């Protein structure tokens, strides 16, 4: 993971991203952008710095080279950065907030943005140390930068999806009847690790009535014959994420479940068919929602159709009513309509897809047909 | 993980924690405390809510019952909370910040604290929506609450440590020479999963010169005969963390490495011996530091001796120079001095320990002697 010598290509990518950042900062009248360890920071550094109680940030001024402010013990982690940066380190007994405040003063900063995942504890202390500065959400700049993926990013996303598909295929040869949700998620975590995925985001397993809670994590419930099982998992490779969901049935499916499964699959396909440059995010959401509503299940589809994905598992653009952003080639997001019948069961089918020049490419290729596991 | 019916004991624990919170809020003149998914929130809910771009918070007013503000699709996750709470949900097209602002107004809040890990993007939007309110760091209240562990919390920490010890023992029967750091961390992650650990925090493997970077993550470097390998890993069980580090040698150790290993071990033991109620955190740090400095390696011990541990892997109290907090029975933290020789190697030995009435209890029992792995 730690790279000691950046390649010329990595340096070129970092230089381009930094140049686009300062251009966007000028548009937004921002003097300084502070980015703590996060997907935003990974986007520039190409590595994950530790996210801890020790403040560690990349600071990008409107003018001049970037600055890394890190605790002394993190200094070795900066070897071979893909761009030239001034480094300021602080030791265990110093106050890093004072270091950031001094940097802001040195740059005459009147407006300062922070990455949106920066911990509030740091922001509150910075606001106290530097009350005269205007504070802004760095997402205005950073999400605009990140939402169009280049060819190399698309390749990483494709590879992450390929691995999840492969391990899902392996999982589908196993028995689920009689296993607990806990055991199933543990097995999938094992498979994700065995297939070389780096960071495991989650593995949610909702069997039978638990599947009616879209974000059910897992429980010790035992899977019984006839249970649909919503299985949603996400992991990263080279910093890029894949997130997928399938809903197999344990043994023989109930005809009433087959009905909602087919509706959900039709909604998923309608959303997929709607994706092409120029179409708005909300139109993709509407395409899926219309299918489910027309079938009489509109009240049981209680979330948006999707979320962007890249160096974060959830990022812009969100595929939701109200988001009028037009799709552009290189945008990547999930397509995951679901139907949830309280007390009974749920279904969700999720693929990751990219907008292409003429339509879309689907990264996840695991079968979408209803499958039965023994 | 999701519990449908809280036990009387769980309800009593939650009621006690809420009562202590509002008492501390009164001391700090706080009208409202907002807690997003985090260790802080787990401390009250006994479960992990998803931490995402969808705002989801526990709000504790100075007077009256707590309120859960969650996206609609998270509503089912609230079944069986260990305390009575009003629930307000917002759907995908609503603005949750407006909901929090309305709640603050309804409570006449003039001072509002947020948990210190709340994402800044949310805080900035809240500050814009409610500019008349004073914003504070909730850590003042929450870290004071959490830093003394009760008997049940100590039992959870003990069990988490026992599992890491067991899997470490299993790992130590394997070969490391010829394996990459990446492969070693992958194997340890597999073992953590197989031993039922729930969340894996990290698994850092620094072989040979990479061990001189205290926070080196891992690389594709192959372990060679004679390399010391710093292996630091952390995982949780029932929401409570263990974090441990050992530095075995691949094959025969170099006499120069044995020298610094023995110094580090003596420093670790000196810190351990210093732990008892009434001694300050910084005195424990000094006890270890003195041993290393006296041996001539003071400049190579570049971090504090330890960090608190509980529902977070890193939390108060920090065992660092400048922290005059006196130790109290029930505090739990790491004891992990290290020596790092740039370009050559590093050593760190880390155990988790609790302050007892008369001294300390060590949770991690894996051997501290220098071991050699083939």
mmCIF file of C-alpha atoms in Angstrom, chain B:
data_model
loop_
_atom_site.group_PDB
_atom_site.id
_atom_site.type_symbol
_atom_site.label_atom_id
_atom_site.label_comp_id
_atom_site.label_asym_id
_atom_site.label_seq_id
_atom_site.Cartn_x
_atom_site.Cartn_y
_atom_site.Cartn_z
ATOM 1 C CA UNK B 1 -26.243 -7.471 16.711
ATOM 2 C CA UNK B 2 -29.701 -5.930 16.472
ATOM 3 C CA UNK B 3 -31.590 -6.727 19.647
ATOM 4 C CA UNK B 4 -35.338 -6.731 19.608
ATOM 5 C CA UNK B 5 -36.020 -6.739 23.348
ATOM 6 C CA UNK B 6 -33.762 -5.005 25.833
ATOM 7 C CA UNK B 7 -33.224 -6.740 29.145
ATOM 8 C CA UNK B 8 -33.965 -4.999 32.421
ATOM 9 C CA UNK B 9 -30.217 -4.761 32.993
ATOM 10 C CA UNK B 10 -29.693 -3.066 29.628
ATOM 11 C CA UNK B 11 -32.473 -0.607 30.400
ATOM 12 C CA UNK B 12 -30.937 0.144 33.795
ATOM 13 C CA UNK B 13 -27.510 0.759 32.246
ATOM 14 C CA UNK B 14 -28.977 3.091 29.602
ATOM 15 C CA UNK B 15 -31.045 4.980 32.188
ATOM 16 C CA UNK B 16 -27.986 5.467 34.379
ATOM 17 C CA UNK B 17 -25.876 6.697 31.461
ATOM 18 C CA UNK B 18 -28.580 9.137 30.351
ATOM 19 C CA UNK B 19 -28.979 10.445 33.901
ATOM 20 C CA UNK B 20 -25.244 10.972 34.274
ATOM 21 C CA UNK B 21 -25.219 12.731 30.889
ATOM 22 C CA UNK B 22 -27.892 15.253 31.773
ATOM 23 C CA UNK B 23 -26.161 15.888 35.116
ATOM 24 C CA UNK B 24 -22.897 16.643 33.292
ATOM 25 C CA UNK B 25 -24.778 18.767 30.733
ATOM 26 C CA UNK B 26 -26.110 20.864 33.592
ATOM 27 C CA UNK B 27 -22.560 21.318 34.929
ATOM 28 C CA UNK B 28 -21.439 22.458 31.481
ATOM 29 C CA UNK B 29 -24.555 24.607 30.861
ATOM 30 C CA UNK B 30 -25.479 22.637 27.764
ATOM 31 C CA UNK B 31 -29.045 22.666 26.451
ATOM 32 C CA UNK B 32 -28.807 19.971 23.795
ATOM 33 C CA UNK B 33 -26.353 17.213 22.940
ATOM 34 C CA UNK B 34 -26.367 15.795 19.390
ATOM 35 C CA UNK B 35 -24.683 12.423 18.868
ATOM 36 C CA UNK B 36 -24.205 10.879 15.422
ATOM 37 C CA UNK B 37 -23.373 7.182 14.901
ATOM 38 C CA UNK B 38 -20.082 6.640 16.725
ATOM 39 C CA UNK B 39 -18.722 4.970 19.821
ATOM 40 C CA UNK B 40 -20.454 7.753 21.769
ATOM 41 C CA UNK B 41 -23.799 6.767 20.313
ATOM 42 C CA UNK B 42 -23.153 3.041 20.808
ATOM 43 C CA UNK B 43 -22.587 3.804 24.486
ATOM 44 C CA UNK B 44 -26.269 4.748 24.803
ATOM 45 C CA UNK B 45 -27.941 2.601 22.144
ATOM 46 C CA UNK B 46 -25.928 -0.610 22.571
ATOM 47 C CA UNK B 47 -25.893 -0.947 18.796
ATOM 48 C CA UNK B 48 -24.136 0.616 15.826
ATOM 49 C CA UNK B 49 -26.260 2.759 13.570
ATOM 50 C CA UNK B 50 -24.925 3.305 10.030
ATOM 51 C CA UNK B 51 -22.532 6.233 9.676
ATOM 52 C CA UNK B 52 -23.328 7.649 6.251
ATOM 53 C CA UNK B 53 -24.202 10.818 4.366
ATOM 54 C CA UNK B 54 -27.738 10.434 5.746
ATOM 55 C CA UNK B 55 -27.869 12.332 9.062
ATOM 56 C CA UNK B 56 -28.865 10.033 11.909
ATOM 57 C CA UNK B 57 -28.544 11.298 15.484
ATOM 58 C CA UNK B 58 -29.451 10.764 19.085
ATOM 59 C CA UNK B 59 -30.434 14.109 20.617
ATOM 60 C CA UNK B 60 -30.304 14.459 24.404
ATOM 61 C CA UNK B 61 -31.999 17.591 25.733
ATOM 62 C CA UNK B 62 -31.182 19.003 29.173
ATOM 63 C CA UNK B 63 -34.779 18.209 30.144
ATOM 64 C CA UNK B 64 -37.094 15.503 28.880
ATOM 65 C CA UNK B 65 -36.627 12.220 27.051
ATOM 66 C CA UNK B 66 -34.076 11.660 24.281
ATOM 67 C CA UNK B 67 -35.031 11.956 20.624
ATOM 68 C CA UNK B 68 -33.823 9.840 17.687
ATOM 69 C CA UNK B 69 -33.706 11.647 14.347
ATOM 70 C CA UNK B 70 -33.178 9.088 11.587
ATOM 71 C CA UNK B 71 -33.766 8.626 7.873
ATOM 72 C CA UNK B 72 -36.995 6.675 7.312
ATOM 73 C CA UNK B 73 -35.185 3.596 6.072
ATOM 74 C CA UNK B 74 -33.342 3.352 9.407
ATOM 75 C CA UNK B 75 -36.529 3.308 11.477
ATOM 76 C CA UNK B 76 -36.617 -0.492 11.795
ATOM 77 C CA UNK B 77 -33.107 -0.395 13.283
ATOM 78 C CA UNK B 78 -34.540 1.346 16.346
ATOM 79 C CA UNK B 79 -36.713 -1.582 17.457
ATOM 80 C CA UNK B 80 -36.038 -2.502 21.068
ATOM 81 C CA UNK B 81 -33.911 0.477 22.110
ATOM 82 C CA UNK B 82 -32.876 0.246 25.773
ATOM 83 C CA UNK B 83 -34.595 3.577 26.566
ATOM 84 C CA UNK B 84 -37.805 5.340 25.595
ATOM 85 C CA UNK B 85 -37.256 7.926 22.913
ATOM 86 C CA UNK B 86 -39.326 10.069 20.649
ATOM 87 C CA UNK B 87 -38.501 9.208 17.018
ATOM 88 C CA UNK B 88 -38.533 11.707 14.181
ATOM 89 C CA UNK B 89 -37.820 10.343 10.741
ATOM 90 C CA UNK B 90 -37.090 12.187 7.511
ATOM 91 C CA UNK B 91 -37.454 10.825 4.018
ATOM 92 C CA UNK B 92 -34.968 10.879 1.138
ATOM 93 C CA UNK B 93 -36.140 14.244 -0.219
ATOM 94 C CA UNK B 94 -36.234 16.145 3.116
ATOM 95 C CA UNK B 95 -33.462 18.194 4.736
ATOM 96 C CA UNK B 96 -32.485 16.580 8.065
ATOM 97 C CA UNK B 97 -30.609 19.695 9.178
ATOM 98 C CA UNK B 98 -33.908 21.591 9.223
ATOM 99 C CA UNK B 99 -35.305 18.842 11.450
ATOM 100 C CA UNK B 100 -32.453 19.202 13.960
ATOM 101 C CA UNK B 101 -32.714 22.993 13.858
ATOM 102 C CA UNK B 102 -36.446 22.790 14.568
ATOM 103 C CA UNK B 103 -35.795 20.485 17.510
ATOM 104 C CA UNK B 104 -33.193 22.879 18.917
ATOM 105 C CA UNK B 105 -35.640 25.784 18.633
ATOM 106 C CA UNK B 106 -38.411 23.745 20.259
ATOM 107 C CA UNK B 107 -36.042 23.114 23.185
ATOM 108 C CA UNK B 108 -35.024 26.776 23.348
ATOM 109 C CA UNK B 109 -31.401 25.651 22.973
ATOM 110 C CA UNK B 110 -28.817 28.383 23.352
ATOM 111 C CA UNK B 111 -25.859 26.032 23.684
ATOM 112 C CA UNK B 112 -25.585 22.869 21.642
ATOM 113 C CA UNK B 113 -22.830 20.263 21.760
ATOM 114 C CA UNK B 114 -22.066 17.677 19.097
ATOM 115 C CA UNK B 115 -20.106 14.460 19.427
ATOM 116 C CA UNK B 116 -16.542 15.146 18.365
ATOM 117 C CA UNK B 117 -16.628 12.686 15.444
ATOM 118 C CA UNK B 118 -19.712 14.259 13.830
ATOM 119 C CA UNK B 119 -18.798 15.116 10.243
ATOM 120 C CA UNK B 120 -18.023 18.804 9.759
ATOM 121 C CA UNK B 121 -20.288 18.951 6.711
ATOM 122 C CA UNK B 122 -23.267 18.461 9.044
ATOM 123 C CA UNK B 123 -21.990 20.917 11.658
ATOM 124 C CA UNK B 124 -21.402 23.662 9.091
ATOM 125 C CA UNK B 125 -24.936 23.275 7.742
ATOM 126 C CA UNK B 126 -26.337 23.330 11.271
ATOM 127 C CA UNK B 127 -24.360 26.470 12.114
ATOM 128 C CA UNK B 128 -25.803 28.104 9.009
ATOM 129 C CA UNK B 129 -29.364 27.038 9.843
ATOM 130 C CA UNK B 130 -29.060 28.067 13.510
ATOM 131 C CA UNK B 131 -26.514 30.890 13.708
ATOM 132 C CA UNK B 132 -27.716 32.174 17.078
ATOM 133 C CA UNK B 133 -26.676 29.060 18.992
ATOM 134 C CA UNK B 134 -23.330 28.476 20.713
ATOM 135 C CA UNK B 135 -21.642 25.280 19.463
ATOM 136 C CA UNK B 136 -19.482 23.145 21.734
ATOM 137 C CA UNK B 137 -17.529 19.917 21.666
ATOM 138 C CA UNK B 138 -19.554 17.119 23.236
ATOM 139 C CA UNK B 139 -16.332 15.337 24.208
ATOM 140 C CA UNK B 140 -16.233 17.388 27.410
ATOM 141 C CA UNK B 141 -19.261 15.460 28.612
ATOM 142 C CA UNK B 142 -18.942 12.187 26.706
ATOM 143 C CA UNK B 143 -15.313 11.370 27.398
ATOM 144 C CA UNK B 144 -15.843 12.007 31.093
ATOM 145 C CA UNK B 145 -18.774 9.572 31.050
ATOM 146 C CA UNK B 146 -16.987 6.849 29.150
ATOM 147 C CA UNK B 147 -13.582 6.750 30.729
ATOM 148 C CA UNK B 148 -14.492 4.677 33.799
ATOM 149 C CA UNK B 149 -15.617 1.182 32.788
ATOM 150 C CA UNK B 150 -18.132 -0.848 34.800
ATOM 151 C CA UNK B 151 -17.800 -4.585 35.505
ATOM 152 C CA UNK B 152 -19.671 -5.603 32.371
ATOM 153 C CA UNK B 153 -17.518 -3.362 30.165
ATOM 154 C CA UNK B 154 -14.363 -4.750 31.767
ATOM 155 C CA UNK B 155 -15.602 -8.270 31.043
ATOM 156 C CA UNK B 156 -16.121 -7.385 27.367
ATOM 157 C CA UNK B 157 -12.640 -5.877 27.106
ATOM 158 C CA UNK B 158 -11.141 -8.942 28.789
ATOM 159 C CA UNK B 159 -12.905 -11.282 26.364
ATOM 160 C CA UNK B 160 -11.802 -9.268 23.309
ATOM 161 C CA UNK B 161 -8.196 -9.479 24.551
ATOM 162 C CA UNK B 162 -8.515 -13.212 25.171
ATOM 163 C CA UNK B 163 -9.582 -13.796 21.579
ATOM 164 C CA UNK B 164 -6.729 -11.745 20.138
ATOM 165 C CA UNK B 165 -4.312 -13.672 22.347
ATOM 166 C CA UNK B 166 -5.741 -16.968 21.097
ATOM 167 C CA UNK B 167 -5.488 -16.089 17.423
ATOM 168 C CA UNK B 168 -2.023 -14.646 17.928
ATOM 169 C CA UNK B 169 -0.979 -17.996 19.398
ATOM 170 C CA UNK B 170 -2.359 -19.697 16.305
ATOM 171 C CA UNK B 171 -0.559 -17.261 14.004
ATOM 172 C CA UNK B 172 2.743 -17.922 15.815
ATOM 173 C CA UNK B 173 2.725 -21.547 14.647
ATOM 174 C CA UNK B 174 3.027 -20.337 11.037
ATOM 175 C CA UNK B 175 5.970 -19.402 8.854
ATOM 176 C CA UNK B 176 6.643 -15.732 8.143
ATOM 177 C CA UNK B 177 9.943 -15.883 6.248
ATOM 178 C CA UNK B 178 9.221 -15.475 2.540
ATOM 179 C CA UNK B 179 5.721 -14.055 3.073
ATOM 180 C CA UNK B 180 4.840 -10.453 2.261
ATOM 181 C CA UNK B 181 3.569 -7.948 4.800
ATOM 182 C CA UNK B 182 0.352 -7.860 2.781
ATOM 183 C CA UNK B 183 -0.049 -11.611 3.080
ATOM 184 C CA UNK B 184 0.642 -11.566 6.831
ATOM 185 C CA UNK B 185 -1.974 -8.883 7.498
ATOM 186 C CA UNK B 186 -4.427 -10.764 5.308
ATOM 187 C CA UNK B 187 -3.849 -13.933 7.314
ATOM 188 C CA UNK B 188 -4.335 -12.121 10.610
ATOM 189 C CA UNK B 189 -7.540 -10.569 9.319
ATOM 190 C CA UNK B 190 -8.737 -14.056 8.413
ATOM 191 C CA UNK B 191 -7.906 -15.265 11.911
ATOM 192 C CA UNK B 192 -9.678 -12.313 13.528
ATOM 193 C CA UNK B 193 -12.785 -13.071 11.482
ATOM 194 C CA UNK B 194 -12.538 -16.804 12.225
ATOM 195 C CA UNK B 195 -12.309 -16.058 15.959
ATOM 196 C CA UNK B 196 -15.576 -14.141 15.764
ATOM 197 C CA UNK B 197 -14.230 -10.609 16.089
ATOM 198 C CA UNK B 198 -16.832 -8.230 14.696
ATOM 199 C CA UNK B 199 -15.119 -5.121 13.445
ATOM 200 C CA UNK B 200 -11.487 -5.190 12.372
ATOM 201 C CA UNK B 201 -9.848 -1.858 13.113
ATOM 202 C CA UNK B 202 -6.470 -2.404 11.494
ATOM 203 C CA UNK B 203 -3.668 -4.864 11.031
ATOM 204 C CA UNK B 204 -0.312 -3.144 10.473
ATOM 205 C CA UNK B 205 2.738 -5.192 9.561
ATOM 206 C CA UNK B 206 6.139 -3.457 9.414
ATOM 207 C CA UNK B 207 9.042 -5.755 8.590
ATOM 208 C CA UNK B 208 12.717 -4.811 8.825
ATOM 209 C CA UNK B 209 13.151 -1.081 8.022
ATOM 210 C CA UNK B 210 9.388 -0.641 7.605
ATOM 211 C CA UNK B 211 9.054 -1.316 11.337
ATOM 212 C CA UNK B 212 10.828 1.981 11.998
ATOM 213 C CA UNK B 213 7.640 3.795 10.917
ATOM 214 C CA UNK B 214 5.325 3.417 13.926
ATOM 215 C CA UNK B 215 2.171 3.624 11.812
ATOM 216 C CA UNK B 216 3.407 1.751 8.738
ATOM 217 C CA UNK B 217 0.352 -0.003 7.340
ATOM 218 C CA UNK B 218 1.760 -2.788 5.147
ATOM 219 C CA UNK B 219 3.550 -3.157 1.817
ATOM 220 C CA UNK B 220 4.392 -5.963 -0.557
ATOM 221 C CA UNK B 221 7.862 -6.340 0.998
ATOM 222 C CA UNK B 222 8.895 -9.958 1.592
ATOM 223 C CA UNK B 223 10.011 -10.847 5.140
ATOM 224 C CA UNK B 224 13.649 -11.931 5.165
ATOM 225 C CA UNK B 225 15.612 -13.952 7.737
ATOM 226 C CA UNK B 226 16.667 -11.718 10.626
ATOM 227 C CA UNK B 227 13.872 -9.145 10.129
ATOM 228 C CA UNK B 228 12.025 -8.004 13.213
ATOM 229 C CA UNK B 229 8.347 -7.581 12.283
ATOM 230 C CA UNK B 230 6.158 -5.075 14.151
ATOM 231 C CA UNK B 231 2.607 -6.471 14.059
ATOM 232 C CA UNK B 232 -0.133 -4.259 15.489
ATOM 233 C CA UNK B 233 -3.781 -5.273 15.202
ATOM 234 C CA UNK B 234 -7.113 -4.308 16.677
ATOM 235 C CA UNK B 235 -10.647 -5.642 16.541
ATOM 236 C CA UNK B 236 -13.881 -5.417 18.482
ATOM 237 C CA UNK B 237 -16.245 -7.858 20.130
ATOM 238 C CA UNK B 238 -19.695 -6.823 21.376
ATOM 239 C CA UNK B 239 -18.644 -3.268 20.597
ATOM 240 C CA UNK B 240 -15.537 -3.303 22.831
ATOM 241 C CA UNK B 241 -12.018 -3.144 21.425
ATOM 242 C CA UNK B 242 -8.732 -4.841 21.917
ATOM 243 C CA UNK B 243 -5.527 -3.537 20.360
ATOM 244 C CA UNK B 244 -2.234 -5.337 20.700
ATOM 245 C CA UNK B 245 1.265 -5.331 19.265
ATOM 246 C CA UNK B 246 4.149 -7.771 19.288
ATOM 247 C CA UNK B 247 7.482 -7.743 17.469
ATOM 248 C CA UNK B 248 8.653 -11.260 16.641
ATOM 249 C CA UNK B 249 11.828 -11.880 14.663
ATOM 250 C CA UNK B 250 12.010 -13.953 11.491
ATOM 251 C CA UNK B 251 14.633 -16.588 12.264
ATOM 252 C CA UNK B 252 17.712 -15.591 14.268
ATOM 253 C CA UNK B 253 17.655 -12.149 15.893
ATOM 254 C CA UNK B 254 20.579 -9.748 15.467
ATOM 255 C CA UNK B 255 22.256 -9.024 18.856
ATOM 256 C CA UNK B 256 21.749 -5.288 18.233
ATOM 257 C CA UNK B 257 18.025 -5.900 17.918
ATOM 258 C CA UNK B 258 17.936 -7.996 21.086
ATOM 259 C CA UNK B 259 19.416 -4.983 22.868
ATOM 260 C CA UNK B 260 16.634 -2.571 21.877
ATOM 261 C CA UNK B 261 13.976 -5.242 22.352
ATOM 262 C CA UNK B 262 15.062 -5.727 25.948
ATOM 263 C CA UNK B 263 15.066 -1.984 26.579
ATOM 264 C CA UNK B 264 11.559 -1.657 25.150
ATOM 265 C CA UNK B 265 10.332 -4.546 27.246
ATOM 266 C CA UNK B 266 11.846 -3.016 30.383
ATOM 267 C CA UNK B 267 10.134 0.292 29.528
ATOM 268 C CA UNK B 268 6.830 -1.516 29.041
ATOM 269 C CA UNK B 269 7.251 -3.190 32.431
ATOM 270 C CA UNK B 270 8.207 0.064 34.134
ATOM 271 C CA UNK B 271 5.028 1.715 32.821
ATOM 272 C CA UNK B 272 2.975 -1.258 33.977
ATOM 273 C CA UNK B 273 4.507 -1.107 37.457
ATOM 274 C CA UNK B 274 3.672 2.604 37.722
ATOM 275 C CA UNK B 275 -0.073 2.095 37.205
ATOM 276 C CA UNK B 276 -2.271 2.542 40.276
ATOM 277 C CA UNK B 277 -5.062 4.899 41.357
ATOM 278 C CA UNK B 278 -3.927 8.473 41.961
ATOM 279 C CA UNK B 279 -0.880 8.343 39.709
ATOM 280 C CA UNK B 280 -1.261 10.764 36.784
ATOM 281 C CA UNK B 281 -1.373 9.653 33.150
ATOM 282 C CA UNK B 282 1.847 11.537 32.427
ATOM 283 C CA UNK B 283 3.666 9.719 35.217
ATOM 284 C CA UNK B 284 2.986 6.400 33.476
ATOM 285 C CA UNK B 285 4.359 7.861 30.245
ATOM 286 C CA UNK B 286 7.426 9.126 32.118
ATOM 287 C CA UNK B 287 8.075 5.746 33.732
ATOM 288 C CA UNK B 288 8.520 4.104 30.325
ATOM 289 C CA UNK B 289 10.279 7.077 28.758
ATOM 290 C CA UNK B 290 12.877 7.220 31.529
ATOM 291 C CA UNK B 291 13.980 3.635 30.854
ATOM 292 C CA UNK B 292 14.402 4.258 27.144
ATOM 293 C CA UNK B 293 16.096 7.639 27.613
ATOM 294 C CA UNK B 294 18.489 6.254 30.230
ATOM 295 C CA UNK B 295 19.501 3.563 27.746
ATOM 296 C CA UNK B 296 20.303 6.292 25.197
ATOM 297 C CA UNK B 297 17.339 5.796 22.874
ATOM 298 C CA UNK B 298 15.096 8.670 24.012
ATOM 299 C CA UNK B 299 15.094 10.290 20.548
ATOM 300 C CA UNK B 300 13.809 7.060 19.017
ATOM 301 C CA UNK B 301 10.668 6.816 21.150
ATOM 302 C CA UNK B 302 8.537 9.291 19.230
ATOM 303 C CA UNK B 303 5.044 8.717 20.569
ATOM 304 C CA UNK B 304 3.091 8.654 23.823
ATOM 305 C CA UNK B 305 2.909 5.460 25.885
ATOM 306 C CA UNK B 306 -0.766 4.769 25.320
ATOM 307 C CA UNK B 307 -4.396 5.608 24.683
ATOM 308 C CA UNK B 308 -7.636 4.760 26.420
ATOM 309 C CA UNK B 309 -9.709 1.970 24.947
ATOM 310 C CA UNK B 310 -13.324 0.875 25.268
ATOM 311 C CA UNK B 311 -16.125 1.363 22.747
ATOM 312 C CA UNK B 312 -13.484 3.216 20.711
ATOM 313 C CA UNK B 313 -10.060 1.765 19.962
ATOM 314 C CA UNK B 314 -8.540 5.160 20.848
ATOM 315 C CA UNK B 315 -10.219 7.307 23.498
ATOM 316 C CA UNK B 316 -9.544 9.171 26.724
ATOM 317 C CA UNK B 317 -7.456 8.963 28.826
ATOM 318 C CA UNK B 318 -4.302 9.457 26.758
ATOM 319 C CA UNK B 319 -1.113 8.368 28.501
ATOM 320 C CA UNK B 320 1.003 11.309 27.454
ATOM 321 C CA UNK B 321 3.188 14.041 28.928
ATOM 322 C CA UNK B 322 0.973 16.956 29.898
ATOM 323 C CA UNK B 323 -2.012 14.842 30.901
ATOM 324 C CA UNK B 324 -2.285 15.314 34.649
ATOM 325 C CA UNK B 325 -5.532 13.338 34.975
ATOM 326 C CA UNK B 326 -5.148 10.980 37.947
ATOM 327 C CA UNK B 327 -5.783 7.317 37.222
ATOM 328 C CA UNK B 328 -8.961 5.834 38.683
ATOM 329 C CA UNK B 329 -10.105 2.222 39.022
ATOM 330 C CA UNK B 330 -11.959 1.208 35.864
ATOM 331 C CA UNK B 331 -9.835 3.218 33.449
ATOM 332 C CA UNK B 332 -8.524 1.057 30.617
ATOM 333 C CA UNK B 333 -5.730 1.902 28.211
ATOM 334 C CA UNK B 334 -2.825 0.607 26.161
ATOM 335 C CA UNK B 335 0.767 0.367 27.366
ATOM 336 C CA UNK B 336 2.879 0.474 24.212
ATOM 337 C CA UNK B 337 6.309 2.052 24.283
ATOM 338 C CA UNK B 338 8.337 1.630 21.093
ATOM 339 C CA UNK B 339 11.821 2.257 19.751
ATOM 340 C CA UNK B 340 12.276 3.082 16.062
ATOM 341 C CA UNK B 341 15.669 3.167 14.337
ATOM 342 C CA UNK B 342 15.204 4.766 10.883
ATOM 343 C CA UNK B 343 16.416 2.645 8.001
ATOM 344 C CA UNK B 344 16.928 -0.338 10.269
ATOM 345 C CA UNK B 345 13.982 -1.610 12.333
ATOM 346 C CA UNK B 346 11.495 -0.946 15.093
ATOM 347 C CA UNK B 347 10.076 -2.608 18.187
ATOM 348 C CA UNK B 348 6.799 -2.105 20.029
ATOM 349 C CA UNK B 349 5.144 -4.216 22.712
ATOM 350 C CA UNK B 350 1.520 -3.381 23.464
ATOM 351 C CA UNK B 351 -0.909 -4.700 26.043
ATOM 352 C CA UNK B 352 -4.279 -3.465 27.220
ATOM 353 C CA UNK B 353 -4.538 -2.866 30.938
ATOM 354 C CA UNK B 354 -7.103 -1.721 33.509
ATOM 355 C CA UNK B 355 -6.560 0.310 36.654
ATOM 356 C CA UNK B 356 -7.720 -1.660 39.705
ATOM 357 C CA UNK B 357 -8.205 -0.644 43.345
ATOM 358 C CA UNK B 358 -4.596 -1.524 44.166
ATOM 359 C CA UNK B 359 -2.706 -1.450 40.900
ATOM 360 C CA UNK B 360 -3.516 -2.860 37.499
ATOM 361 C CA UNK B 361 -4.782 -5.875 35.622
ATOM 362 C CA UNK B 362 -3.293 -6.820 32.246
ATOM 363 C CA UNK B 363 -5.823 -8.129 29.719
ATOM 364 C CA UNK B 364 -3.373 -9.271 27.034
ATOM 365 C CA UNK B 365 -1.449 -12.343 28.089
ATOM 366 C CA UNK B 366 0.520 -13.300 24.957
ATOM 367 C CA UNK B 367 4.224 -13.733 25.857
ATOM 368 C CA UNK B 368 6.240 -10.525 25.908
ATOM 369 C CA UNK B 369 9.569 -12.324 25.487
ATOM 370 C CA UNK B 370 11.266 -11.970 22.123
ATOM 371 C CA UNK B 371 10.075 -14.836 19.962
ATOM 372 C CA UNK B 372 11.486 -16.159 16.736
ATOM 373 C CA UNK B 373 9.188 -17.359 13.942
ATOM 374 C CA UNK B 374 10.441 -19.553 11.121
#
